[in-house]
């Protein structure tokens, strides 16, 4: 038996169980420790041992194991329990918080906790996802190509192999580094090892966690956790609140003996985590996101790391967790993971891009993936020798991790001389070589680990430890830690903090409610107690319910905003989804109580509803119950659907169904049998019955005005008259009791509390549906990234099906040679052609004493402090600093991208102030790759070139230059594919190249700024990007780049460096020098020499902001240095010299390169194409129109010609208005997405004017709005039985068409000014309800209060819409009264009816219809003869009003679009310039 095996069997480990002795495991953070610690009687002594034996230990190891192939460094930690006197050597011994970890270890030892060690072993793991490398994106027309759809459906979805036959074993106390280029399957492998299998089509092979299978391990999901690449947070919470919540959810039941409460543990652990990543200072800062201002990108990434650590798991998978971190922070993070892995016996699996050698050396093992194939797995130290043996050259100082991922990339690998013919060319060939090595054999022995006694013992302890941690009230199989009441309590507290963090939205919601109550209260002000008040009181009560329902619509949008965070927390086993749902409900209660109370107090008494305490409180509690219930309905719809489009489709449709079948529009007695079931499942219908019976029960209502025939002079005291048109009135009576009135609608006062109970029953049902749906939310499906090909470009993309990478690429010789981006035979251009076409620059860009201050709640905050520097033609400048030092801020200020704050200092080009065309003459590649997702790569580049190159350049020249850039950036193979979104579309690296391309095709004439161009890329892609920038500098461009984690080879490419410390203070500016000699000299002279073999970029970040800073003020050192003095003099000299010469670039005096008409044409074309390809959006629009029209048509099927039917005709037209909210809710997020793309990138680079932007968005909707009008008109108009003559139906269609334009304009002007989609969804109800209220339907014209009647009524587009359609459809219809609709009464003194009614019919009753004029008793009077008689009560006195109102509708359509321009102009802020 080899020594290695004997050590393994004795319970120690290099690849063995725990770094610190098999069974006894280690200790740490609380409870069973933070991660559950070990029995620990040896561990603390081991950890706190002094290091006096280390040199003896090393020599013993060298002599003992060099012959056995054990690597010296890897074996430092190998020893058996008997060997406990020798101190371990953790590779993170120098990590700043190691003493804290050891302190936790000591406390854990004292309390005898069991360990939580597992380890992961996997064999023959193959993972397949649905989909191929490319998929077609259908357009509006191609989706209806039925033969093609059938053919493709029969072929079925192809399965794509993501991981092929992978294997490995990571034991407790070990760290595995997973390497691979983007798309090679690293994330999918990590998901498998974190036991996240959702969304993958097929997973074969065995994965064991300790000795448990993947199935058994599911109930321990909180112990097997993964930190994904995305940072998902509630942006309005502060860092402290976010971490408070995470740590509260993981307080163990049994804590350290010196911790007296949950709070002690939680706060101590939270503070430790914040300290571990150096972000204690962000405690009270919002986390933020792209649109909410918060911590910096690097700080947000660190919050994501410590939130994962808060899970206190046993197995941790980290997916590219250093993205966006500077080199020093990335190293500290890896040391933290190393320290915790060593001390606690964690199992850590990490995938990284651009891992520096300092980070790489901290790992035990390495696994290299290429296109899902495992080409190496084994000890870290053996990886490089293995690849070198195969013939791949690793350059001096190169990042070994980048070298390992580059061996399968023909354009990247360098071949050692003598191996040109024999080296393996593909992943399969390397894998074959690997299969023959001793490493493979040694590794295979480990795959039996799950069956070993050690694994079984560890797993048993792990299960006991988890059970010991868990609250005793939780079910045995629950993966959670704290009790359900504590989960709910924490979730409720967080929910209030989320609401309070977004105060503006909350305040606007409440103010809108108050305003709405005042407006509607004044609309129905002091409704009379006789029959003329019946309709307005019913309207007021219906509106009370309608408003609560409208406010609840925004729940659907909210549901999708918080979903990714909830899915993440569910995976961490923080809480049961039911706790989250109950917390939302608990947070609803006070908010809705406040909302309903202020609404009720205002509206109830203004309308003069029944003034008794019992009636008011019944009204109040009914509104509250209904608001709770409808909120639950909308939340359930949001929870049930996986896509926002699906949810808006149903919520819009369901909303209109609830409103129509509430009993107000169509009385229950007149509902058609095929839809009456909706009435029974509609919470609003039960609420409406309660409110009506509450108001009218026990009342006597006198008939008055139109409802009393005859009335007026001569009839005042006559007993010979009757009620007409009052539901429930008996013929011949002059009053009606409230209960009769209720009975006519099938309502009873006895139903009041029954209905109240039913509303709460529906609430409980929908809350239950929400909980069930939320519990089943899945994470994103496991599709591998695929390209999207627009169906119309199918022929241009044939190469995606037949591409053979090897045949297209040339090998790269060992020497670097010329700097092309990629050496590719597919590129037809030679170097000279490219050089000639690239634009050179002769302008010098300088900035001096630049200070940038912003206002914060705690006062002014300086983000840049007297920064100075320059960029000259041909110079590649690096801008570096730790996270939060102000790198992006400086670029934004230099590129004139800031719209807030105060800038002082000077920014000059050629010694002159910036010209009007500066923003488009300078290229700026932002950190976020923001692009139009429905454009192809070529379209995006052509759009930029056509709009930003000079107006004097011909179109052909511009497009030729696009070809140059496509070749230069090696994008020929993806030029006709869609940009798409992450996962479906371009990869991160392709997106980054497109961002650079979009700026390059603009031919920037002054300089190019790039913010983090290598962030999120692997080492090769980063190096390619930088070499390309080097090439641009070589032809005379000036380039300034911010960069986070440059490897030594990347850092060498730069000429100058501007180094910033926190607060935007300069630490160094000047040349870097050959091999960074100038920079090293500066730091060495000031007491911080750079050690040999250390990457100078990492060293100086460490010196400035990390452990090596020694607490010195490096900004002051710089200010006192001769270099600083030299820089000041040089800036002045450059400015003076440049100002004395003619400028290097001429300013054409235009703000935009192209005239407005050309801008508008190009932008409109792009928007047209975008909508044509956006089938989800267009189908949703069409479906909503067809669905609403059929629903409206069949609900009001073939309306007759009675008096009550006239009301139904009014309501079916009124119901057409309600197609708007659903479409607007879907239109606004799209508008705001487009606006964000415009404001964040295109506006700032002066690509085109806001006028062109708005025009493009408006015009692109026109064709679809015309189709929508047809799709609503055809199924609705003829089903409700309106006149079929073409002059009437054509006129109605004309008005309906323009209504489509009106509501689209309204939706767009709200979106134009709204800060975000949620805000817009809160403003919509306010606007729509005011327009609906004053259009003369809910309250007839004559009853609207004078204050409103003479202005808002006439300014209301809905008034003219309803009036014109009513006129065309009802004006000359003959009214035929139904028997119960007649006023029936006798005459005095045997007079004939004609004689008795003569004065009445010449005066007030001139429009009534006496059907039996010669009778002497039983006079039958119908309220109206013709439709025009009814219309006169609605302020429509002649047929020409129809066409007059139609013309006014057209004017409103135009004016709503004018409002879009006006509000967009109002929103467009000028960028800040230096003062």
Short mmCIF file of C-alpha atoms in Angstrom, two decimals, residues 921-1139:
data_model
loop_
_atom_site.label_atom_id
_atom_site.label_comp_id
_atom_site.label_asym_id
_atom_site.label_seq_id
_atom_site.Cartn_x
_atom_site.Cartn_y
_atom_site.Cartn_z
CA UNK A 921 -17.34 61.85 -31.49
CA UNK A 922 -16.26 59.83 -28.44
CA UNK A 923 -17.13 56.15 -28.22
CA UNK A 924 -18.30 54.86 -24.83
CA UNK A 925 -18.74 51.12 -24.19
CA UNK A 926 -20.76 50.85 -20.99
CA UNK A 927 -20.29 48.07 -18.44
CA UNK A 928 -23.85 46.83 -19.01
CA UNK A 929 -24.31 45.49 -22.53
CA UNK A 930 -27.59 47.21 -23.34
CA UNK A 931 -28.91 46.40 -26.84
CA UNK A 932 -32.20 46.13 -28.68
CA UNK A 933 -32.91 42.38 -28.16
CA UNK A 934 -34.90 41.91 -31.38
CA UNK A 935 -32.20 43.31 -33.71
CA UNK A 936 -29.59 41.10 -35.38
CA UNK A 937 -25.91 41.80 -34.83
CA UNK A 938 -25.53 43.30 -38.31
CA UNK A 939 -28.66 45.44 -37.89
CA UNK A 940 -27.35 46.80 -34.57
CA UNK A 941 -24.00 47.72 -36.16
CA UNK A 942 -25.57 49.24 -39.29
CA UNK A 943 -27.99 51.26 -37.17
CA UNK A 944 -25.09 52.77 -35.22
CA UNK A 945 -22.98 53.40 -38.33
CA UNK A 946 -25.78 55.03 -40.33
CA UNK A 947 -26.77 57.34 -37.47
CA UNK A 948 -23.39 58.28 -36.00
CA UNK A 949 -21.00 58.59 -38.92
CA UNK A 950 -20.87 62.01 -40.54
CA UNK A 951 -23.73 63.07 -42.82
CA UNK A 952 -21.14 63.65 -45.54
CA UNK A 953 -20.23 59.95 -45.70
CA UNK A 954 -22.23 57.93 -48.22
CA UNK A 955 -24.46 55.08 -47.08
CA UNK A 956 -22.37 52.59 -49.09
CA UNK A 957 -19.19 53.71 -47.31
CA UNK A 958 -20.84 53.39 -43.92
CA UNK A 959 -22.05 49.85 -44.65
CA UNK A 960 -18.62 48.92 -46.03
CA UNK A 961 -17.11 50.03 -42.73
CA UNK A 962 -19.59 47.80 -40.89
CA UNK A 963 -18.20 44.84 -42.89
CA UNK A 964 -14.70 45.86 -41.79
CA UNK A 965 -15.68 45.86 -38.12
CA UNK A 966 -17.61 42.58 -38.42
CA UNK A 967 -14.49 40.94 -39.87
CA UNK A 968 -12.24 42.59 -37.33
CA UNK A 969 -14.38 41.42 -34.41
CA UNK A 970 -14.78 37.96 -35.96
CA UNK A 971 -18.55 38.18 -35.97
CA UNK A 972 -19.23 36.83 -39.46
CA UNK A 973 -20.76 33.65 -38.07
CA UNK A 974 -23.25 35.49 -35.83
CA UNK A 975 -23.98 38.62 -37.87
CA UNK A 976 -27.50 37.45 -38.83
CA UNK A 977 -28.53 36.15 -35.40
CA UNK A 978 -30.58 38.12 -32.89
CA UNK A 979 -28.99 39.86 -29.92
CA UNK A 980 -31.73 38.31 -27.72
CA UNK A 981 -31.47 38.07 -23.97
CA UNK A 982 -29.06 36.09 -21.80
CA UNK A 983 -29.72 32.36 -22.32
CA UNK A 984 -31.52 32.88 -25.63
CA UNK A 985 -29.31 34.99 -27.84
CA UNK A 986 -25.70 36.11 -27.76
CA UNK A 987 -23.38 34.89 -25.01
CA UNK A 988 -21.81 37.34 -22.54
CA UNK A 989 -18.62 37.48 -24.59
CA UNK A 990 -20.43 37.95 -27.94
CA UNK A 991 -22.54 40.68 -26.37
CA UNK A 992 -19.40 42.44 -25.13
CA UNK A 993 -17.89 42.30 -28.62
CA UNK A 994 -21.11 43.77 -30.04
CA UNK A 995 -20.97 46.63 -27.50
CA UNK A 996 -17.46 47.45 -28.68
CA UNK A 997 -18.50 47.05 -32.32
CA UNK A 998 -21.46 49.42 -31.97
CA UNK A 999 -19.07 52.14 -30.78
CA UNK A 1000 -16.39 51.38 -33.38
CA UNK A 1001 -18.68 51.54 -36.39
CA UNK A 1002 -19.46 55.12 -35.34
CA UNK A 1003 -15.83 55.97 -36.22
CA UNK A 1004 -15.21 57.87 -32.95
CA UNK A 1005 -12.80 60.65 -33.84
CA UNK A 1006 -11.64 61.77 -30.38
CA UNK A 1007 -11.25 58.77 -28.10
CA UNK A 1008 -12.88 55.56 -26.94
CA UNK A 1009 -13.94 54.92 -23.33
CA UNK A 1010 -14.56 51.34 -22.22
CA UNK A 1011 -16.01 50.47 -18.82
CA UNK A 1012 -15.06 46.94 -17.70
CA UNK A 1013 -14.78 45.49 -21.22
CA UNK A 1014 -13.34 42.23 -19.82
CA UNK A 1015 -15.81 41.74 -16.97
CA UNK A 1016 -17.60 38.40 -17.22
CA UNK A 1017 -15.29 37.14 -19.97
CA UNK A 1018 -12.94 34.21 -19.68
CA UNK A 1019 -9.18 34.79 -19.92
CA UNK A 1020 -8.97 34.20 -23.68
CA UNK A 1021 -11.87 36.48 -24.53
CA UNK A 1022 -10.44 39.16 -22.23
CA UNK A 1023 -7.04 38.91 -23.87
CA UNK A 1024 -8.59 39.05 -27.37
CA UNK A 1025 -10.57 42.14 -26.42
CA UNK A 1026 -7.50 43.88 -25.06
CA UNK A 1027 -5.28 42.95 -27.99
CA UNK A 1028 -7.90 44.43 -30.24
CA UNK A 1029 -7.87 47.69 -28.24
CA UNK A 1030 -4.09 47.65 -28.51
CA UNK A 1031 -4.49 47.46 -32.27
CA UNK A 1032 -6.83 50.47 -32.26
CA UNK A 1033 -4.25 52.43 -30.27
CA UNK A 1034 -1.58 51.36 -32.77
CA UNK A 1035 -3.44 53.08 -35.62
CA UNK A 1036 -3.68 56.31 -33.60
CA UNK A 1037 -6.82 55.96 -31.50
CA UNK A 1038 -6.84 57.18 -27.92
CA UNK A 1039 -8.35 54.53 -25.63
CA UNK A 1040 -9.18 54.72 -21.90
CA UNK A 1041 -10.29 51.52 -20.17
CA UNK A 1042 -11.44 50.67 -16.64
CA UNK A 1043 -10.39 47.17 -15.69
CA UNK A 1044 -10.92 45.05 -12.57
CA UNK A 1045 -8.74 41.94 -12.56
CA UNK A 1046 -6.05 42.19 -15.21
CA UNK A 1047 -3.65 39.26 -15.39
CA UNK A 1048 0.02 40.12 -15.80
CA UNK A 1049 -0.25 39.51 -19.56
CA UNK A 1050 -3.27 41.84 -19.85
CA UNK A 1051 -1.65 44.52 -17.72
CA UNK A 1052 1.41 44.53 -20.00
CA UNK A 1053 -0.73 45.77 -22.91
CA UNK A 1054 -1.40 49.17 -21.26
CA UNK A 1055 0.76 52.29 -21.63
CA UNK A 1056 -0.46 54.43 -18.72
CA UNK A 1057 -2.30 53.89 -15.48
CA UNK A 1058 -4.62 56.10 -13.43
CA UNK A 1059 -5.06 54.44 -10.05
CA UNK A 1060 -7.88 55.60 -7.75
CA UNK A 1061 -8.55 54.91 -4.07
CA UNK A 1062 -11.95 55.07 -2.36
CA UNK A 1063 -13.53 58.51 -2.62
CA UNK A 1064 -12.12 59.05 -6.11
CA UNK A 1065 -8.70 60.11 -4.85
CA UNK A 1066 -5.70 59.68 -7.16
CA UNK A 1067 -2.97 57.31 -5.99
CA UNK A 1068 -0.91 57.22 -9.19
CA UNK A 1069 -1.02 58.56 -12.71
CA UNK A 1070 1.66 58.02 -15.27
CA UNK A 1071 3.47 55.50 -17.44
CA UNK A 1072 3.46 51.84 -16.47
CA UNK A 1073 6.81 51.15 -18.11
CA UNK A 1074 8.29 48.02 -19.67
CA UNK A 1075 7.21 45.02 -17.53
CA UNK A 1076 5.60 47.63 -15.21
CA UNK A 1077 9.06 48.87 -14.20
CA UNK A 1078 8.09 52.56 -13.75
CA UNK A 1079 5.11 51.66 -11.60
CA UNK A 1080 7.10 49.16 -9.50
CA UNK A 1081 9.81 51.75 -8.94
CA UNK A 1082 7.28 54.30 -7.66
CA UNK A 1083 5.76 51.89 -5.15
CA UNK A 1084 9.14 50.45 -4.11
CA UNK A 1085 10.44 53.96 -3.43
CA UNK A 1086 7.44 54.55 -1.17
CA UNK A 1087 7.90 51.41 0.87
CA UNK A 1088 5.75 48.86 -1.02
CA UNK A 1089 8.04 46.88 -3.34
CA UNK A 1090 6.37 44.37 -5.67
CA UNK A 1091 7.64 40.81 -4.96
CA UNK A 1092 9.02 38.83 -7.90
CA UNK A 1093 6.46 36.59 -9.66
CA UNK A 1094 3.56 38.68 -8.29
CA UNK A 1095 1.20 40.34 -10.78
CA UNK A 1096 1.95 44.10 -10.39
CA UNK A 1097 -1.72 44.94 -11.03
CA UNK A 1098 -2.84 42.78 -8.10
CA UNK A 1099 0.01 44.03 -5.92
CA UNK A 1100 -0.78 47.71 -6.26
CA UNK A 1101 -4.55 47.24 -5.65
CA UNK A 1102 -3.56 45.32 -2.52
CA UNK A 1103 -1.21 48.14 -1.51
CA UNK A 1104 -3.80 50.84 -2.07
CA UNK A 1105 -6.86 49.22 -0.53
CA UNK A 1106 -6.00 45.76 0.76
CA UNK A 1107 -3.95 44.07 3.41
CA UNK A 1108 -0.68 45.62 2.20
CA UNK A 1109 -1.82 49.22 2.62
CA UNK A 1110 -0.33 49.35 6.16
CA UNK A 1111 -2.95 52.01 6.96
CA UNK A 1112 -1.06 54.65 4.96
CA UNK A 1113 -2.73 57.45 3.01
CA UNK A 1114 -1.53 56.72 -0.51
CA UNK A 1115 -3.38 59.71 -1.90
CA UNK A 1116 -1.29 62.02 0.29
CA UNK A 1117 1.87 60.13 -0.68
CA UNK A 1118 0.98 60.79 -4.34
CA UNK A 1119 0.23 64.49 -3.72
CA UNK A 1120 3.62 64.90 -2.05
CA UNK A 1121 5.52 63.01 -4.78
CA UNK A 1122 7.64 64.55 -7.58
CA UNK A 1123 5.54 62.48 -10.04
CA UNK A 1124 2.42 64.44 -9.05
CA UNK A 1125 4.19 67.72 -9.61
CA UNK A 1126 5.37 66.44 -13.00
CA UNK A 1127 1.83 65.44 -13.98
CA UNK A 1128 0.47 68.92 -13.11
CA UNK A 1129 3.15 70.57 -15.23
CA UNK A 1130 2.65 68.13 -18.10
CA UNK A 1131 -1.16 68.71 -18.17
CA UNK A 1132 -0.58 72.47 -18.37
CA UNK A 1133 2.07 72.01 -21.05
CA UNK A 1134 -0.17 69.71 -23.16
CA UNK A 1135 -3.10 72.15 -22.90
CA UNK A 1136 -0.97 75.15 -23.79
CA UNK A 1137 0.71 73.41 -26.71
CA UNK A 1138 -2.55 71.95 -28.08
CA UNK A 1139 -4.38 75.26 -27.77
#
